Amino acid sequence: MDNRPFIVGNWKMNGLRASLSEARAMDRVVSRHPKVEVALAPPFTLIHPIRAAVDLIRVGAQDCHPEASGAHTGDISAPMVADAGGDFVIVGHSERREGHVESDGFVREKAEAARDAGLGVIVCCGESDKIRSEGKAEKFVIGQLDKGLPLTEGAAERLSVAYEPIWAIGTGKVPTVDEIGEMHQAIRGKLVKTYGEEAGSQVRILYGGSVNAENAAELLSAPEVGGALVGGASLSNESFGAIIMAAAAMEEAE
Ligand code: 13P
């Protein structure tokens, strides 16, 4: 079990081969901060080139199809991600749930397929601002996990959950440390209930949504936060490197 903070950059639909120099620069930052585990999820087209360009950063995909192969135009399977050099997959991101009408059940199928292919999995969850304003955020998120967490043998191994409130993604708004702590504690309870005390307490719970170099230390200090899933601020080494260093400074201070 890896207890290091896990800092993951989700490049979404950004990045051309010209971005490889940024990934190399990030890798150099990581080499100076071994107490932090760092990963990038670039577009599929860059998984293999980034894998070849970096030594320490883990590389993964932003999605996969539940089936290994077949007539699914435009989709990529978990074994293909592994074949390209990826070692994890993000599933259930709100931009996929909304833009591609993905249900919790479909997210579970993807997570289980990724696990079967030997990949790590990051399952995303998070509520809209409407749901939060109605006071139903926790119930909604736990419901997403109830139907979306992988349940196959050994599913909790190499699993992370990312709590990403939709209203915080790309908006500059972030929940308070107390709000994050409450949600992460509820997620921890769900993980323990699903996988048992030992396995469920080892799954890292990441926070995502407008994480940047300035707020990273505060967000990472919230209870049960085991890392961050970073969008916009993961595209350049200037900001992502600073987030990695903020996480490292916290570890080194302990
Ligand atoms: P931002 O960091 O750009 O808000 O995106 C968060 C996110 O969706 C990461 O998956």
mmCIF file of C-alpha atoms and ligand atoms in Angstrom:
data_model
loop_
_atom_site.group_PDB
_atom_site.id
_atom_site.type_symbol
_atom_site.label_atom_id
_atom_site.label_comp_id
_atom_site.label_asym_id
_atom_site.label_seq_id
_atom_site.Cartn_x
_atom_site.Cartn_y
_atom_site.Cartn_z
ATOM 1 C CA MET A 1 0.000 0.000 0.000
ATOM 2 C CA ASP A 2 1.356 3.391 -1.015
ATOM 3 C CA ASN A 3 0.674 6.068 1.588
ATOM 4 C CA ARG A 4 2.267 8.919 -0.302
ATOM 5 C CA PRO A 5 0.034 11.782 -1.415
ATOM 6 C CA PHE A 6 -1.155 11.026 -4.936
ATOM 7 C CA ILE A 7 -1.157 14.062 -7.229
ATOM 8 C CA VAL A 8 -2.820 13.343 -10.577
ATOM 9 C CA GLY A 9 -3.004 15.694 -13.550
ATOM 10 C CA ASN A 10 -6.031 15.256 -15.813
ATOM 11 C CA TRP A 11 -5.167 16.971 -19.074
ATOM 12 C CA LYS A 12 -8.715 16.473 -20.450
ATOM 13 C CA MET A 13 -8.784 17.325 -24.195
ATOM 14 C CA ASN A 14 -5.533 19.260 -24.085
ATOM 15 C CA GLY A 15 -2.016 18.459 -25.181
ATOM 16 C CA LEU A 16 -0.062 17.890 -28.353
ATOM 17 C CA ARG A 17 3.386 16.381 -28.725
ATOM 18 C CA ALA A 18 4.755 19.871 -28.022
ATOM 19 C CA SER A 19 3.588 19.305 -24.423
ATOM 20 C CA LEU A 20 6.149 16.525 -23.889
ATOM 21 C CA SER A 21 8.663 19.112 -22.680
ATOM 22 C CA GLU A 22 6.234 20.050 -19.868
ATOM 23 C CA ALA A 23 5.918 16.394 -18.860
ATOM 24 C CA ARG A 24 9.711 16.060 -18.800
ATOM 25 C CA ALA A 25 10.010 19.152 -16.612
ATOM 26 C CA MET A 26 7.379 17.715 -14.235
ATOM 27 C CA ASP A 27 9.352 14.462 -14.085
ATOM 28 C CA ARG A 28 12.420 16.410 -12.970
ATOM 29 C CA VAL A 29 10.388 17.982 -10.135
ATOM 30 C CA VAL A 30 9.169 14.518 -9.123
ATOM 31 C CA SER A 31 12.750 13.230 -9.022
ATOM 32 C CA ARG A 32 13.472 15.767 -6.266
ATOM 33 C CA HIS A 33 10.347 14.854 -4.260
ATOM 34 C CA PRO A 34 10.123 11.081 -3.807
ATOM 35 C CA LYS A 35 7.572 11.416 -0.982
ATOM 36 C CA VAL A 36 4.877 12.326 -3.524
ATOM 37 C CA GLU A 37 3.394 9.974 -6.110
ATOM 38 C CA VAL A 38 2.576 11.788 -9.346
ATOM 39 C CA ALA A 39 0.554 10.702 -12.369
ATOM 40 C CA LEU A 40 -0.663 12.245 -15.602
ATOM 41 C CA ALA A 41 -3.773 11.322 -17.566
ATOM 42 C CA PRO A 42 -3.170 12.893 -20.970
ATOM 43 C CA PRO A 43 -5.400 12.320 -24.008
ATOM 44 C CA PHE A 44 -5.065 8.763 -25.383
ATOM 45 C CA THR A 45 -2.822 10.071 -28.181
ATOM 46 C CA LEU A 46 -0.131 11.082 -25.683
ATOM 47 C CA ILE A 47 -0.098 8.064 -23.358
ATOM 48 C CA HIS A 48 2.665 6.293 -25.219
ATOM 49 C CA PRO A 49 4.789 9.383 -26.003
ATOM 50 C CA ILE A 50 4.630 10.601 -22.401
ATOM 51 C CA ARG A 51 5.416 7.119 -21.065
ATOM 52 C CA ALA A 52 8.526 7.154 -23.249
ATOM 53 C CA ALA A 53 9.469 10.695 -22.192
ATOM 54 C CA VAL A 54 9.265 10.370 -18.393
ATOM 55 C CA ASP A 55 10.831 8.050 -15.821
ATOM 56 C CA LEU A 56 8.941 8.554 -12.565
ATOM 57 C CA ILE A 57 5.524 9.933 -13.389
ATOM 58 C CA ARG A 58 2.785 7.324 -13.780
ATOM 59 C CA VAL A 59 0.774 7.652 -16.986
ATOM 60 C CA GLY A 60 -2.848 6.655 -17.478
ATOM 61 C CA ALA A 61 -6.043 7.304 -19.409
ATOM 62 C CA GLN A 62 -9.089 9.472 -18.778
ATOM 63 C CA ASP A 63 -11.586 6.743 -19.676
ATOM 64 C CA CYS A 64 -11.925 3.251 -21.116
ATOM 65 C CA HIS A 65 -14.673 1.095 -22.617
ATOM 66 C CA PRO A 66 -15.880 -1.883 -20.528
ATOM 67 C CA GLU A 67 -15.237 -4.367 -23.319
ATOM 68 C CA ALA A 68 -11.762 -5.485 -24.358
ATOM 69 C CA SER A 69 -12.406 -5.146 -28.106
ATOM 70 C CA GLY A 70 -15.231 -5.013 -30.610
ATOM 71 C CA ALA A 71 -17.423 -2.764 -32.734
ATOM 72 C CA HIS A 72 -17.264 0.438 -30.670
ATOM 73 C CA THR A 73 -16.136 3.182 -33.008
ATOM 74 C CA GLY A 74 -14.012 5.787 -31.281
ATOM 75 C CA ASP A 75 -13.673 3.923 -27.993
ATOM 76 C CA ILE A 76 -10.499 2.677 -26.323
ATOM 77 C CA SER A 77 -10.383 -0.441 -24.127
ATOM 78 C CA ALA A 78 -8.495 -1.037 -20.898
ATOM 79 C CA PRO A 79 -6.096 -3.570 -22.501
ATOM 80 C CA MET A 80 -5.327 -0.923 -25.157
ATOM 81 C CA VAL A 81 -4.471 1.586 -22.432
ATOM 82 C CA ALA A 82 -2.158 -0.995 -20.867
ATOM 83 C CA ASP A 83 -0.642 -1.797 -24.263
ATOM 84 C CA ALA A 84 0.103 1.903 -24.811
ATOM 85 C CA GLY A 85 2.031 1.972 -21.519
ATOM 86 C CA GLY A 86 -0.735 3.317 -19.273
ATOM 87 C CA ASP A 87 -1.049 1.892 -15.791
ATOM 88 C CA PHE A 88 -4.319 3.429 -14.563
ATOM 89 C CA VAL A 89 -7.647 4.758 -15.796
ATOM 90 C CA ILE A 90 -9.927 7.517 -14.558
ATOM 91 C CA VAL A 91 -13.595 6.488 -14.779
ATOM 92 C CA GLY A 92 -16.817 8.353 -14.065
ATOM 93 C CA HIS A 93 -15.528 11.900 -14.490
ATOM 94 C CA SER A 94 -18.485 14.301 -14.440
ATOM 95 C CA GLU A 95 -17.568 15.528 -17.917
ATOM 96 C CA ARG A 96 -18.059 11.966 -19.202
ATOM 97 C CA ARG A 97 -21.166 11.363 -17.121
ATOM 98 C CA GLU A 98 -22.724 14.555 -18.524
ATOM 99 C CA GLY A 99 -21.272 14.736 -22.032
ATOM 100 C CA HIS A 100 -21.618 11.019 -22.801
ATOM 101 C CA VAL A 101 -24.614 10.169 -20.630
ATOM 102 C CA GLU A 102 -22.750 7.607 -18.525
ATOM 103 C CA SER A 103 -24.635 5.908 -15.689
ATOM 104 C CA ASP A 104 -23.185 4.707 -12.382
ATOM 105 C CA GLY A 105 -23.574 1.122 -13.600
ATOM 106 C CA PHE A 106 -21.552 1.856 -16.719
ATOM 107 C CA VAL A 107 -18.857 3.466 -14.559
ATOM 108 C CA ARG A 108 -18.700 0.264 -12.478
ATOM 109 C CA GLU A 109 -18.316 -1.858 -15.632
ATOM 110 C CA LYS A 110 -15.440 0.332 -16.802
ATOM 111 C CA ALA A 111 -13.751 0.215 -13.404
ATOM 112 C CA GLU A 112 -14.010 -3.582 -13.317
ATOM 113 C CA ALA A 113 -12.668 -3.858 -16.881
ATOM 114 C CA ALA A 114 -9.712 -1.656 -15.993
ATOM 115 C CA ARG A 115 -9.012 -3.770 -12.927
ATOM 116 C CA ASP A 116 -9.214 -6.962 -15.020
ATOM 117 C CA ALA A 117 -6.634 -5.463 -17.375
ATOM 118 C CA GLY A 118 -4.298 -4.963 -14.405
ATOM 119 C CA LEU A 119 -4.715 -1.189 -14.296
ATOM 120 C CA GLY A 120 -5.155 1.101 -11.300
ATOM 121 C CA VAL A 121 -8.524 2.843 -11.198
ATOM 122 C CA ILE A 122 -9.650 6.306 -10.102
ATOM 123 C CA VAL A 123 -13.435 6.438 -9.690
ATOM 124 C CA CYS A 124 -14.789 10.003 -9.756
ATOM 125 C CA CYS A 125 -17.870 11.243 -7.947
ATOM 126 C CA GLY A 126 -19.315 14.634 -7.065
ATOM 127 C CA GLU A 127 -22.512 16.624 -6.833
ATOM 128 C CA SER A 128 -23.875 19.619 -8.766
ATOM 129 C CA ASP A 129 -24.441 22.969 -7.065
ATOM 130 C CA LYS A 130 -28.196 22.333 -7.168
ATOM 131 C CA ILE A 131 -27.824 19.081 -5.238
ATOM 132 C CA ARG A 132 -25.525 20.748 -2.699
ATOM 133 C CA SER A 133 -27.894 23.669 -2.212
ATOM 134 C CA GLU A 134 -30.701 21.191 -1.531
ATOM 135 C CA GLY A 135 -28.567 19.617 1.213
ATOM 136 C CA LYS A 136 -28.365 16.284 -0.609
ATOM 137 C CA ALA A 137 -24.666 16.241 -1.584
ATOM 138 C CA GLU A 138 -23.550 13.402 0.701
ATOM 139 C CA LYS A 139 -26.502 11.169 -0.112
ATOM 140 C CA PHE A 140 -25.939 11.735 -3.837
ATOM 141 C CA VAL A 141 -22.197 11.024 -3.762
ATOM 142 C CA ILE A 142 -22.580 7.891 -1.640
ATOM 143 C CA GLY A 143 -25.317 6.763 -4.047
ATOM 144 C CA GLN A 144 -22.925 7.216 -6.982
ATOM 145 C CA LEU A 145 -20.354 5.053 -5.204
ATOM 146 C CA ASP A 146 -22.938 2.496 -4.158
ATOM 147 C CA LYS A 147 -23.671 1.776 -7.804
ATOM 148 C CA GLY A 148 -20.320 2.733 -9.327
ATOM 149 C CA LEU A 149 -17.521 1.196 -7.240
ATOM 150 C CA PRO A 150 -15.917 -1.924 -8.725
ATOM 151 C CA LEU A 151 -16.841 -5.123 -6.895
ATOM 152 C CA THR A 152 -14.736 -7.783 -8.559
ATOM 153 C CA GLU A 153 -12.118 -9.772 -6.623
ATOM 154 C CA GLY A 154 -9.330 -7.487 -5.360
ATOM 155 C CA ALA A 155 -11.140 -4.386 -6.612
ATOM 156 C CA ALA A 156 -9.923 -2.224 -3.714
ATOM 157 C CA GLU A 157 -6.286 -2.784 -4.636
ATOM 158 C CA ARG A 158 -4.854 0.102 -6.648
ATOM 159 C CA LEU A 159 -8.195 1.890 -6.359
ATOM 160 C CA SER A 160 -8.604 5.593 -5.623
ATOM 161 C CA VAL A 161 -11.765 7.646 -5.362
ATOM 162 C CA ALA A 162 -11.769 11.278 -6.502
ATOM 163 C CA TYR A 163 -14.338 13.607 -4.975
ATOM 164 C CA GLU A 164 -14.881 16.359 -7.516
ATOM 165 C CA PRO A 165 -17.870 18.612 -6.841
ATOM 166 C CA ILE A 166 -19.084 19.670 -10.287
ATOM 167 C CA TRP A 167 -19.516 23.281 -9.192
ATOM 168 C CA ALA A 168 -15.829 23.454 -8.274
ATOM 169 C CA ILE A 169 -14.487 22.155 -11.596
ATOM 170 C CA GLY A 170 -12.883 24.914 -13.643
ATOM 171 C CA THR A 171 -14.722 27.618 -11.704
ATOM 172 C CA GLY A 172 -12.169 28.813 -9.152
ATOM 173 C CA LYS A 173 -14.689 27.935 -6.409
ATOM 174 C CA VAL A 174 -13.646 25.377 -3.805
ATOM 175 C CA PRO A 175 -15.454 23.808 -0.853
ATOM 176 C CA THR A 176 -14.239 24.689 2.621
ATOM 177 C CA VAL A 177 -11.809 22.346 4.334
ATOM 178 C CA ASP A 178 -14.686 21.318 6.625
ATOM 179 C CA GLU A 179 -16.963 20.513 3.675
ATOM 180 C CA ILE A 180 -14.229 18.435 2.034
ATOM 181 C CA GLY A 181 -13.457 16.691 5.325
ATOM 182 C CA GLU A 182 -17.109 15.782 5.890
ATOM 183 C CA MET A 183 -17.538 14.389 2.398
ATOM 184 C CA HIS A 184 -14.261 12.462 2.485
ATOM 185 C CA GLN A 185 -15.188 10.938 5.843
ATOM 186 C CA ALA A 186 -18.521 9.815 4.405
ATOM 187 C CA ILE A 187 -16.690 8.331 1.394
ATOM 188 C CA ARG A 188 -14.280 6.538 3.749
ATOM 189 C CA GLY A 189 -17.260 5.037 5.556
ATOM 190 C CA LYS A 190 -18.665 3.797 2.256
ATOM 191 C CA LEU A 191 -15.305 2.289 1.241
ATOM 192 C CA VAL A 192 -14.978 0.437 4.552
ATOM 193 C CA LYS A 193 -18.534 -0.840 4.231
ATOM 194 C CA THR A 194 -17.887 -2.011 0.674
ATOM 195 C CA TYR A 195 -14.424 -3.543 1.014
ATOM 196 C CA GLY A 196 -14.038 -4.174 4.743
ATOM 197 C CA GLU A 197 -11.996 -2.304 7.341
ATOM 198 C CA GLU A 198 -8.536 -3.199 6.099
ATOM 199 C CA ALA A 199 -8.905 -2.786 2.334
ATOM 200 C CA GLY A 200 -11.415 0.057 2.571
ATOM 201 C CA SER A 201 -9.225 2.172 4.802
ATOM 202 C CA GLN A 202 -6.317 1.978 2.357
ATOM 203 C CA VAL A 203 -8.069 3.403 -0.707
ATOM 204 C CA ARG A 204 -6.803 6.929 -1.310
ATOM 205 C CA ILE A 205 -9.472 9.608 -1.589
ATOM 206 C CA LEU A 206 -8.443 12.515 -3.814
ATOM 207 C CA TYR A 207 -9.997 15.952 -3.938
ATOM 208 C CA GLY A 208 -10.496 17.622 -7.341
ATOM 209 C CA GLY A 209 -11.941 20.942 -8.473
ATOM 210 C CA SER A 210 -9.985 24.199 -8.950
ATOM 211 C CA VAL A 211 -6.873 22.921 -7.178
ATOM 212 C CA ASN A 212 -3.975 25.296 -7.845
ATOM 213 C CA ALA A 213 -0.541 26.141 -6.490
ATOM 214 C CA GLU A 214 -1.992 28.638 -4.012
ATOM 215 C CA ASN A 215 -4.722 26.484 -2.441
ATOM 216 C CA ALA A 216 -3.124 23.013 -2.722
ATOM 217 C CA ALA A 217 -1.586 22.920 0.756
ATOM 218 C CA GLU A 218 -4.854 23.922 2.433
ATOM 219 C CA LEU A 219 -6.991 21.477 0.428
ATOM 220 C CA LEU A 220 -4.533 18.637 0.988
ATOM 221 C CA SER A 221 -4.652 19.258 4.728
ATOM 222 C CA ALA A 222 -8.390 18.413 4.936
ATOM 223 C CA PRO A 223 -9.266 15.177 6.774
ATOM 224 C CA GLU A 224 -9.067 12.009 4.647
ATOM 225 C CA VAL A 225 -7.565 13.820 1.639
ATOM 226 C CA GLY A 226 -4.933 11.513 0.143
ATOM 227 C CA GLY A 227 -4.122 13.598 -2.898
ATOM 228 C CA ALA A 228 -5.532 15.771 -5.646
ATOM 229 C CA LEU A 229 -6.976 15.388 -9.132
ATOM 230 C CA VAL A 230 -5.924 18.527 -10.955
ATOM 231 C CA GLY A 231 -7.307 19.802 -14.266
ATOM 232 C CA GLY A 232 -6.261 23.196 -15.633
ATOM 233 C CA ALA A 233 -3.320 23.646 -13.275
ATOM 234 C CA SER A 234 -1.781 20.331 -14.401
ATOM 235 C CA LEU A 235 -1.098 21.518 -17.952
ATOM 236 C CA SER A 236 2.112 23.417 -17.250
ATOM 237 C CA ASN A 237 5.044 22.527 -15.057
ATOM 238 C CA GLU A 238 4.960 26.002 -13.569
ATOM 239 C CA SER A 239 1.657 25.309 -11.789
ATOM 240 C CA PHE A 240 1.695 21.499 -11.521
ATOM 241 C CA GLY A 241 5.280 21.496 -10.277
ATOM 242 C CA ALA A 242 4.257 23.984 -7.580
ATOM 243 C CA ILE A 243 1.384 21.712 -6.495
ATOM 244 C CA ILE A 244 3.775 18.740 -6.300
ATOM 245 C CA MET A 245 6.138 20.841 -4.199
ATOM 246 C CA ALA A 246 3.287 21.929 -1.899
ATOM 247 C CA ALA A 247 2.398 18.272 -1.312
ATOM 248 C CA ALA A 248 6.064 17.415 -0.758
ATOM 249 C CA ALA A 249 6.506 20.243 1.748
ATOM 250 C CA MET A 250 3.615 18.866 3.804
ATOM 251 C CA GLU A 251 5.136 15.374 3.809
ATOM 252 C CA GLU A 252 8.590 16.650 4.647
ATOM 253 C CA ALA A 253 7.200 18.731 7.534
ATOM 254 C CA GLU A 254 5.705 15.630 9.173
HETATM 255 P P1 13P B 1 -9.919 21.876 -12.649
HETATM 256 O O1 13P B 1 -8.717 21.610 -11.784
HETATM 257 O O2 13P B 1 -9.585 22.559 -13.947
HETATM 258 O O3 13P B 1 -11.008 22.562 -11.867
HETATM 259 O O4 13P B 1 -10.505 20.443 -13.076
HETATM 260 C C1 13P B 1 -10.703 19.486 -12.105
HETATM 261 C C2 13P B 1 -10.988 18.202 -12.779
HETATM 262 O O5 13P B 1 -12.045 18.025 -13.371
HETATM 263 C C3 13P B 1 -9.950 17.167 -12.724
HETATM 264 O O6 13P B 1 -10.437 15.944 -13.150
#
